[in-house]
Short mmCIF file of C-alpha atoms in Angstrom, two decimals:
data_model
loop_
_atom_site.label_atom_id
_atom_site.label_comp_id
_atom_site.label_asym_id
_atom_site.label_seq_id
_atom_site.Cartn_x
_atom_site.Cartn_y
_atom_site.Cartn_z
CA UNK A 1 0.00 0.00 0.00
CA UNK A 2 1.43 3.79 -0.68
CA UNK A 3 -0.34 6.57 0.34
CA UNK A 4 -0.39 9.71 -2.30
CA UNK A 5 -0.50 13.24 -0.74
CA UNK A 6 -0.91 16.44 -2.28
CA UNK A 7 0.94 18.99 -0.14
CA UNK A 8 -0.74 22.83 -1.20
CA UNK A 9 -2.57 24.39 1.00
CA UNK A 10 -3.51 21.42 2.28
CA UNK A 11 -2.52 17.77 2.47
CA UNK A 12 -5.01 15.16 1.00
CA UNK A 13 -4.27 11.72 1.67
CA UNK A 14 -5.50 8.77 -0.46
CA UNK A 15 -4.71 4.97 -0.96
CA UNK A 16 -3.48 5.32 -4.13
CA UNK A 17 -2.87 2.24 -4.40
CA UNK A 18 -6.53 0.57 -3.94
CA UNK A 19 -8.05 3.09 -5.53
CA UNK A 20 -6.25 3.88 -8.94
CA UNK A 21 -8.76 6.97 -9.90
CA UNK A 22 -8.62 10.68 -10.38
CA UNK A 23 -11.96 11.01 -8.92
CA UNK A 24 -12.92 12.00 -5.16
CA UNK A 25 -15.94 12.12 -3.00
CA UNK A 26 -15.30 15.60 -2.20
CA UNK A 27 -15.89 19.00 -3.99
CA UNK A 28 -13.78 22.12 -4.62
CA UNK A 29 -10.72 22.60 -2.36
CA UNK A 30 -9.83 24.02 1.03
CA UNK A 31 -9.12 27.78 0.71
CA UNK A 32 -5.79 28.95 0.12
CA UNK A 33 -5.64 31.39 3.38
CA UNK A 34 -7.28 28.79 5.53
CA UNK A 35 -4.83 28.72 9.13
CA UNK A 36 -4.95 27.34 12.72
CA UNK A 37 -8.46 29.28 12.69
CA UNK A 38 -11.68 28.61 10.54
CA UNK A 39 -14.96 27.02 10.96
CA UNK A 40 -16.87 24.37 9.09
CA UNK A 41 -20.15 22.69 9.24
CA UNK A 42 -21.46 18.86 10.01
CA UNK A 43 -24.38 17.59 8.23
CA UNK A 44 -26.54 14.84 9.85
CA UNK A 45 -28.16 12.08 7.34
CA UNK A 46 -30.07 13.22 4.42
CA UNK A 47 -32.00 9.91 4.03
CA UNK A 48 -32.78 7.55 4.52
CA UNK A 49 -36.71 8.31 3.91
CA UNK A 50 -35.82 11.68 3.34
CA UNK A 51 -38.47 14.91 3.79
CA UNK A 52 -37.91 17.14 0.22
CA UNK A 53 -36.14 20.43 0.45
CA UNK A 54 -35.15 19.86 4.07
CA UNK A 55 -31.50 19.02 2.94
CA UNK A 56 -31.39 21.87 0.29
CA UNK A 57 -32.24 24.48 2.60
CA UNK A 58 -29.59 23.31 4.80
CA UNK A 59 -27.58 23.59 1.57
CA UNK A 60 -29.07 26.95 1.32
CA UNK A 61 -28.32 28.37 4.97
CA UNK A 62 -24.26 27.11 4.31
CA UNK A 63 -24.00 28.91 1.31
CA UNK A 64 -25.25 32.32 2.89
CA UNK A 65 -22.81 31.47 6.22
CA UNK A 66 -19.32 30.30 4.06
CA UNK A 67 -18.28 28.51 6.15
CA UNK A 68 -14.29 27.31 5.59
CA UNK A 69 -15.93 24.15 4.19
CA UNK A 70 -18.78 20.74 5.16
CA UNK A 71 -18.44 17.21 6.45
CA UNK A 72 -21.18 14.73 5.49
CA UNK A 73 -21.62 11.57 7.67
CA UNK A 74 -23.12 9.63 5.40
CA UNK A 75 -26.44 9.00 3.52
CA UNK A 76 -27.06 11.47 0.89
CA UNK A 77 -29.14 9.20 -1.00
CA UNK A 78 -32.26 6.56 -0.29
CA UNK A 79 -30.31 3.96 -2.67
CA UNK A 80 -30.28 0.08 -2.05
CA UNK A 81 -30.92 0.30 -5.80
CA UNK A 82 -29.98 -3.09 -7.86
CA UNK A 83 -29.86 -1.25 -11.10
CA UNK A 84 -27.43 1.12 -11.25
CA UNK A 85 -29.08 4.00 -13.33
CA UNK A 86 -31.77 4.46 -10.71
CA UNK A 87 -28.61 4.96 -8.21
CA UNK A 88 -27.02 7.66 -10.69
CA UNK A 89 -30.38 9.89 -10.80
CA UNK A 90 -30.36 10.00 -7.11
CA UNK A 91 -26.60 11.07 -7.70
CA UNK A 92 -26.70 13.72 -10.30
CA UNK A 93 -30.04 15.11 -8.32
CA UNK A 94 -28.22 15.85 -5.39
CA UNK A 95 -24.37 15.94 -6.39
CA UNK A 96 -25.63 19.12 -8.67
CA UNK A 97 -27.10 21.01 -5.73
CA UNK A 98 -23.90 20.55 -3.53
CA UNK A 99 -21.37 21.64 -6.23
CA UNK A 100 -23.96 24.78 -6.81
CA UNK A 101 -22.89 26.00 -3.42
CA UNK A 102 -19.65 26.20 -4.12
CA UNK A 103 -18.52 25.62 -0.85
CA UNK A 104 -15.81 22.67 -0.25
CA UNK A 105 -17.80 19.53 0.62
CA UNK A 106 -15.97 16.06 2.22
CA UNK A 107 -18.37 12.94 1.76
CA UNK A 108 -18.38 9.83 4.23
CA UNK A 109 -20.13 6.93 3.07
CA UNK A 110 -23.58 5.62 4.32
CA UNK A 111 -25.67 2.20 4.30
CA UNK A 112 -27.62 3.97 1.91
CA UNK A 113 -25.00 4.96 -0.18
CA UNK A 114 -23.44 1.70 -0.72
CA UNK A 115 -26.19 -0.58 0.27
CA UNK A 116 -25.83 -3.38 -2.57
CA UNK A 117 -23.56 -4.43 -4.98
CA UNK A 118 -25.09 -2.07 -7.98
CA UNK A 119 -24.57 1.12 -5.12
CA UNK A 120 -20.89 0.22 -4.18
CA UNK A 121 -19.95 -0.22 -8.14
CA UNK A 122 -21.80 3.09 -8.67
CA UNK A 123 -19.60 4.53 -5.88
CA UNK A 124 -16.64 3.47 -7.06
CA UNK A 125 -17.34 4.68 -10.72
CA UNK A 126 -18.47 8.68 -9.49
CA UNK A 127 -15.97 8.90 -6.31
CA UNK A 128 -13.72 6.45 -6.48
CA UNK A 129 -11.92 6.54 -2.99
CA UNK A 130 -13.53 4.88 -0.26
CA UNK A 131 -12.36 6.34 2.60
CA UNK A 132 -9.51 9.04 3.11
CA UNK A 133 -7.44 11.62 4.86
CA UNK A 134 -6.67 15.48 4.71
CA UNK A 135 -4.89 17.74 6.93
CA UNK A 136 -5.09 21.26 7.69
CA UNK A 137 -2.58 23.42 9.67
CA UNK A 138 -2.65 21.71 13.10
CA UNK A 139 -5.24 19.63 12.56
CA UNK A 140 -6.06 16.38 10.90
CA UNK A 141 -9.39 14.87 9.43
CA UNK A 142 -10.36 11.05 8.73
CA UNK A 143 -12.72 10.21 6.28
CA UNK A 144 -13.63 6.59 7.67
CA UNK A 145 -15.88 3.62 5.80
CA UNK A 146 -18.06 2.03 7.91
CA UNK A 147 -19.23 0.07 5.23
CA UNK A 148 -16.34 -2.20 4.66
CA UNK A 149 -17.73 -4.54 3.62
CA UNK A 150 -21.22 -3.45 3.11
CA UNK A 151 -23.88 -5.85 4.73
CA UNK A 152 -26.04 -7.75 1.93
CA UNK A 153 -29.81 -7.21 2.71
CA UNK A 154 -32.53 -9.26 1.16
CA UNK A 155 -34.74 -8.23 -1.02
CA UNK A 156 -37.59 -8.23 1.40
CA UNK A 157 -36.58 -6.47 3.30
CA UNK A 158 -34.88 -3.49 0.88
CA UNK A 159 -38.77 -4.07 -0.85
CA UNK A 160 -40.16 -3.05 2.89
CA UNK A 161 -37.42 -0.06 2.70
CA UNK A 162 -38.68 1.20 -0.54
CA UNK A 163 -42.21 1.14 0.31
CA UNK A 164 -41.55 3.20 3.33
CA UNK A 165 -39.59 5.44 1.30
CA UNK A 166 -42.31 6.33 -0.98
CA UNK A 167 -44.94 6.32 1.65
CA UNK A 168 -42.79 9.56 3.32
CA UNK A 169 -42.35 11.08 -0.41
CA UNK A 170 -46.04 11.20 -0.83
CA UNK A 171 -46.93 12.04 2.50
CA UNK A 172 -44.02 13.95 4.52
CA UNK A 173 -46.55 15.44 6.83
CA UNK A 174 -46.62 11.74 7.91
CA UNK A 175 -43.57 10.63 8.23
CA UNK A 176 -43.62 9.43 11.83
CA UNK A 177 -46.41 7.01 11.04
CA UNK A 178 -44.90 5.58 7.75
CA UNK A 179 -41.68 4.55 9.83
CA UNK A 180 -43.94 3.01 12.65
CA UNK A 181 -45.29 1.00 10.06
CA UNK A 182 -42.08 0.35 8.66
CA UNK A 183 -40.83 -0.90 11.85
CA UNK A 184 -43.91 -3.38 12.76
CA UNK A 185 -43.33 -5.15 9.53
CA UNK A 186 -39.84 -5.34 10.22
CA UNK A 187 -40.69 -6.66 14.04
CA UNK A 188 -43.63 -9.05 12.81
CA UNK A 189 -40.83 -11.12 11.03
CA UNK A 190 -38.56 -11.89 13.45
CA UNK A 191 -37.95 -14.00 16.39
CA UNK A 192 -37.22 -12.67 19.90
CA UNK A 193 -33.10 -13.72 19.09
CA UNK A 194 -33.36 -11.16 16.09
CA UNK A 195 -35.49 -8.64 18.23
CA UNK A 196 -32.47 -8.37 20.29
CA UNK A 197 -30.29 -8.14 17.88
CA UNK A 198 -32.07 -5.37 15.75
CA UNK A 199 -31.47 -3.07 18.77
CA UNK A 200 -27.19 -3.71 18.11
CA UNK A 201 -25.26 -1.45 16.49
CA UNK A 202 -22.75 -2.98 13.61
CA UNK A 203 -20.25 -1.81 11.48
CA UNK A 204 -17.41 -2.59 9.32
CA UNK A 205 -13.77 -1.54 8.89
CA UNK A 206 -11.52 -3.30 6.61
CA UNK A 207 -7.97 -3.91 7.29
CA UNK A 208 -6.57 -2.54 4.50
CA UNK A 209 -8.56 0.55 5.56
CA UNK A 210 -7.28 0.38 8.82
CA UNK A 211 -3.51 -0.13 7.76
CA UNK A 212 -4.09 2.63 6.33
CA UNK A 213 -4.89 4.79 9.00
CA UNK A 214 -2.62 3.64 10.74
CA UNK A 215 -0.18 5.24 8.67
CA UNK A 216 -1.88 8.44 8.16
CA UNK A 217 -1.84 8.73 11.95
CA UNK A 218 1.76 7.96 12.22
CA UNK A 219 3.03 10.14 9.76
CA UNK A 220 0.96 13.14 11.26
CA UNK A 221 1.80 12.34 14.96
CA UNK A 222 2.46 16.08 15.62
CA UNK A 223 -1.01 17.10 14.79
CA UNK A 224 -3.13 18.79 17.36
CA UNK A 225 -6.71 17.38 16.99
CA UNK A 226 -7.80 14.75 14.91
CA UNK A 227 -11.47 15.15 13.42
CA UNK A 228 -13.13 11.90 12.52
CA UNK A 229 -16.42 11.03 10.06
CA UNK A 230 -17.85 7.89 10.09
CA UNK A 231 -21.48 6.94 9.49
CA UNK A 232 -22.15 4.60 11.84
CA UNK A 233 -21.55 5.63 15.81
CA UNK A 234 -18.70 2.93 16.45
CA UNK A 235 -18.44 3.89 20.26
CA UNK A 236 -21.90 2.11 20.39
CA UNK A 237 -20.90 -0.68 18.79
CA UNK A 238 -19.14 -3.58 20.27
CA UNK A 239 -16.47 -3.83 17.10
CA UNK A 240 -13.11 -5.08 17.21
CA UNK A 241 -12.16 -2.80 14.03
CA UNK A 242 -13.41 0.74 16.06
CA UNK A 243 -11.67 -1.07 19.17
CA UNK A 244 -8.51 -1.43 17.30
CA UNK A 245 -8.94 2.79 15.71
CA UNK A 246 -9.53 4.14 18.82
CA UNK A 247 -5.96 2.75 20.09
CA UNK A 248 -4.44 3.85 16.95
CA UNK A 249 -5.98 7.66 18.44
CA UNK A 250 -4.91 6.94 21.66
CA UNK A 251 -2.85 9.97 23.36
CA UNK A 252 -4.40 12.05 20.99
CA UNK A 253 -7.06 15.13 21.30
CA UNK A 254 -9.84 14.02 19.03
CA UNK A 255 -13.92 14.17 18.04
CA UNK A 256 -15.68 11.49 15.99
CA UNK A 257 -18.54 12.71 14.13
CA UNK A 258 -21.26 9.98 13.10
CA UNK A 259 -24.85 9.75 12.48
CA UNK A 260 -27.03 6.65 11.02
CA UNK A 261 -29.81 7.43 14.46
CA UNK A 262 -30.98 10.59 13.00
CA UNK A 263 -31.08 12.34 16.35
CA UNK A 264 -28.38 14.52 18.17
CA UNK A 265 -25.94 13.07 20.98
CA UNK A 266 -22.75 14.76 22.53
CA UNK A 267 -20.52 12.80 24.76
CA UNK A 268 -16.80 14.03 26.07
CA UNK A 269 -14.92 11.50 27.75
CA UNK A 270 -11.06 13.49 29.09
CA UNK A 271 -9.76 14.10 25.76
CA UNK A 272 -12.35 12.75 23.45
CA UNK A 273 -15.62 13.61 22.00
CA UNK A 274 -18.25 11.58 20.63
CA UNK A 275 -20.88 13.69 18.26
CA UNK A 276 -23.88 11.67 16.59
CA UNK A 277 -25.82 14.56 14.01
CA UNK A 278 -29.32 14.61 13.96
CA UNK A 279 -30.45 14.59 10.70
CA UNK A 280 -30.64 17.09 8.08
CA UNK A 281 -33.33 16.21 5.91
CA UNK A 282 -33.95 12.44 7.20
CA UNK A 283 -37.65 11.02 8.53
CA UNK A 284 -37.04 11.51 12.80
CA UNK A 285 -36.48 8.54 15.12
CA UNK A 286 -37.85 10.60 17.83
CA UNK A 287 -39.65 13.58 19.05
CA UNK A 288 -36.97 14.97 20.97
CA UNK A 289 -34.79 18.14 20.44
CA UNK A 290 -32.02 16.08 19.46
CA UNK A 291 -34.49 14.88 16.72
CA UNK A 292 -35.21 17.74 14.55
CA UNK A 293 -33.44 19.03 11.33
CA UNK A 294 -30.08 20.55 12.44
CA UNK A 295 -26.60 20.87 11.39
CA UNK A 296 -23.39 21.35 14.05
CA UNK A 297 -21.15 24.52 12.87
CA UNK A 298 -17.76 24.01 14.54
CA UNK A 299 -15.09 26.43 14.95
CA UNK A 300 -11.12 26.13 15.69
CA UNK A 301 -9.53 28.48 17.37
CA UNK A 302 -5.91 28.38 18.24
CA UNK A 303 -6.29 24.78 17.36
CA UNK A 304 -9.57 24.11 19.82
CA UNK A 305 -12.50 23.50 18.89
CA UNK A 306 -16.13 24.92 19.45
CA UNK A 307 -19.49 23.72 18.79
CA UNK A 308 -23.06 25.27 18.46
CA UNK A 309 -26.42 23.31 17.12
CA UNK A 310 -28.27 25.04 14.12
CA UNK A 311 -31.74 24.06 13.94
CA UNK A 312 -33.35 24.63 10.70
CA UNK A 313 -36.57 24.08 11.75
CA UNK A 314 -36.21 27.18 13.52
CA UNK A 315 -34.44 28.67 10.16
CA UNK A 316 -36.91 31.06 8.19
CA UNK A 317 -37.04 33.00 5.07
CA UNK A 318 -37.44 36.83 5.33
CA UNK A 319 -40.76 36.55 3.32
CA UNK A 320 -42.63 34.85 5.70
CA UNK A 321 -42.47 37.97 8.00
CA UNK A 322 -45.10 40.59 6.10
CA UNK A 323 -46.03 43.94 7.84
CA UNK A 324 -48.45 43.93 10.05
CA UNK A 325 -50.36 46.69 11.89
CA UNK A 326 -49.50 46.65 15.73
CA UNK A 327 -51.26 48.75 18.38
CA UNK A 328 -50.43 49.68 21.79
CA UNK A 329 -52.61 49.79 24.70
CA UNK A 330 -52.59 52.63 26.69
CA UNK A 331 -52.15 51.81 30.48
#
């Protein structure tokens, strides 16, 4: 395995060697001025089940706020497609409204994304890299896979996905109940082993993946903080791959950013901080603050970081504040 880097204004680091392509799950570039301070945003799941125009407002609100540049945990598209040219509508839909921004934009993979066979071929023929690595100033960012390998689902139950999926398209004003239903059908199937086990979080992180950040880690060693995507929350996952990347972090200042629940969770253990994103655009889990349409804007200062909760359902447009006559009464 080598590891290319690109050493500008930034340092992005690839496995050139797995993934012999030009192309990148990113867009744009870091700016050329960008230091030990500058912000960027986090954006929690766009599907899967997704409400329209939640995600392009979000979109929307980043463009007007610049920030330096976005992270994306994962989930930009509903997919589990077996053909691939349903998968590449979903992608030029909403790859076209993300470049339109022109803001810098880092993409982790989700289940959705890479789902089947037909999604991870798909993947590998728009973005080609997998996972991978930049670095600016002080600090260093890891774009991690939790999808290696992808878990095969039948097509029962990606048929009881898709219904769901359409039910919330239809009616988004009902979203809540076309997920309960989606989640009795799922329960009436199984026994009380795989009731327990539905509750479980899983993942997957190759080897070859993880060689590889282990070397990205030791050849940045002097970096300050170390900024982690994944999709899916390892910390709640009993995994021997997150096991073994959280030692490769260890002695190091660092936040993981996930999301896959679709509902907002902060935890900071000494030098560590876990950050599951709500969603931005997804059908809720919940009914809880943590559950509503938000994004995390995160600045670095000095090399430490900051973090405040934007809640777009709290986000307006001017024009839906028309003059009105007030009147006072007298006391």
């Amino acid at each position: 395995m080598s590891i290319q880097t690109e050493r500008r204004s930034f340092e992005m680091i690839v496995d050139a060697e797995r993934f012999r392509t030009d192309k990148g799950p990113w867009f744009g570039k870091l700016p050329e001025q960008l230091g030990r301070d500058y912000s960027f945003a986090v954006m929690g799941d766009r599907c899967g089940m997704s409400i329209d125009g939640v995600f392009e407002q979000g979109l929307e609100v980043l463009r007007d706020m610049k920030p330096d540049f976005v992270l994306f945990v994962g989930d930009l598209i509903e997919g589990y497609w077996r053909d691939p040219a349903s998968a590449h509508e979903e992608w030029d839909y909403i790859d076209a409204r993300i470049e339109r921004t022109g803001l810098p934009f880092f993409q982790t993979i989700g289940n959705h994304d890479f789902g089947t066979q037909a999604m991870a071929d798909v993947w590998s023929e728009r973005k080609g890299h997998e996972y991978y690595a930049f670095r600016t100033g002080d600090s260093l960012f890891l774009i991690v896979n939790t999808e290696d390998p992808f878990e095969e689902l039948s097509d029962e139950f990606i048929g009881m996905i898709k219904r769901a999926t359409e039910g919330v398209k239809r009616e988004p004003d009902r979203a809540s109940e076309h997920l309960k239903a989606f989640y009795d059908e799922i329960v009436a199937g199984l026994s009380p082993e795989q009731l327990k086990q539905m509750g479980q979080i899983t993942l997957a992180i190759g080897e070859r993946q993880l060689a590889f950040f282990e070397k990205v880690l030791a050849d940045n060693a002097d970096a300050k903080i170390t900024f982690i995507s994944m999709h899916r929350p390892g910390w709640k996952a009993e995994d021997a791959s997150f096991a073994k990347l959280e030692k490769l972090l260890e002695g190091r200042e660092y936040a993981i950013f996930s999301g896959h629940l679709h509902s907002m969770e902060y935890t900071k253990r000494d030098n560590r901080r876990y950050i599951q994103l709500g969603r931005t655009g997804a059908s809720p889990h919940g009914n809880g603050r943590g559950d509503e349409n938000l994004m995390l804007w995160v600045t670095v200062t000095d090399g430490k970081p900051s973090f405040r909760v934007l809640h777009l359902d709290g986000i307006g447009d001017i024009e839906q504040y028309p003059p009105t006559a007030h009147h006072h009464d007298k006391e």
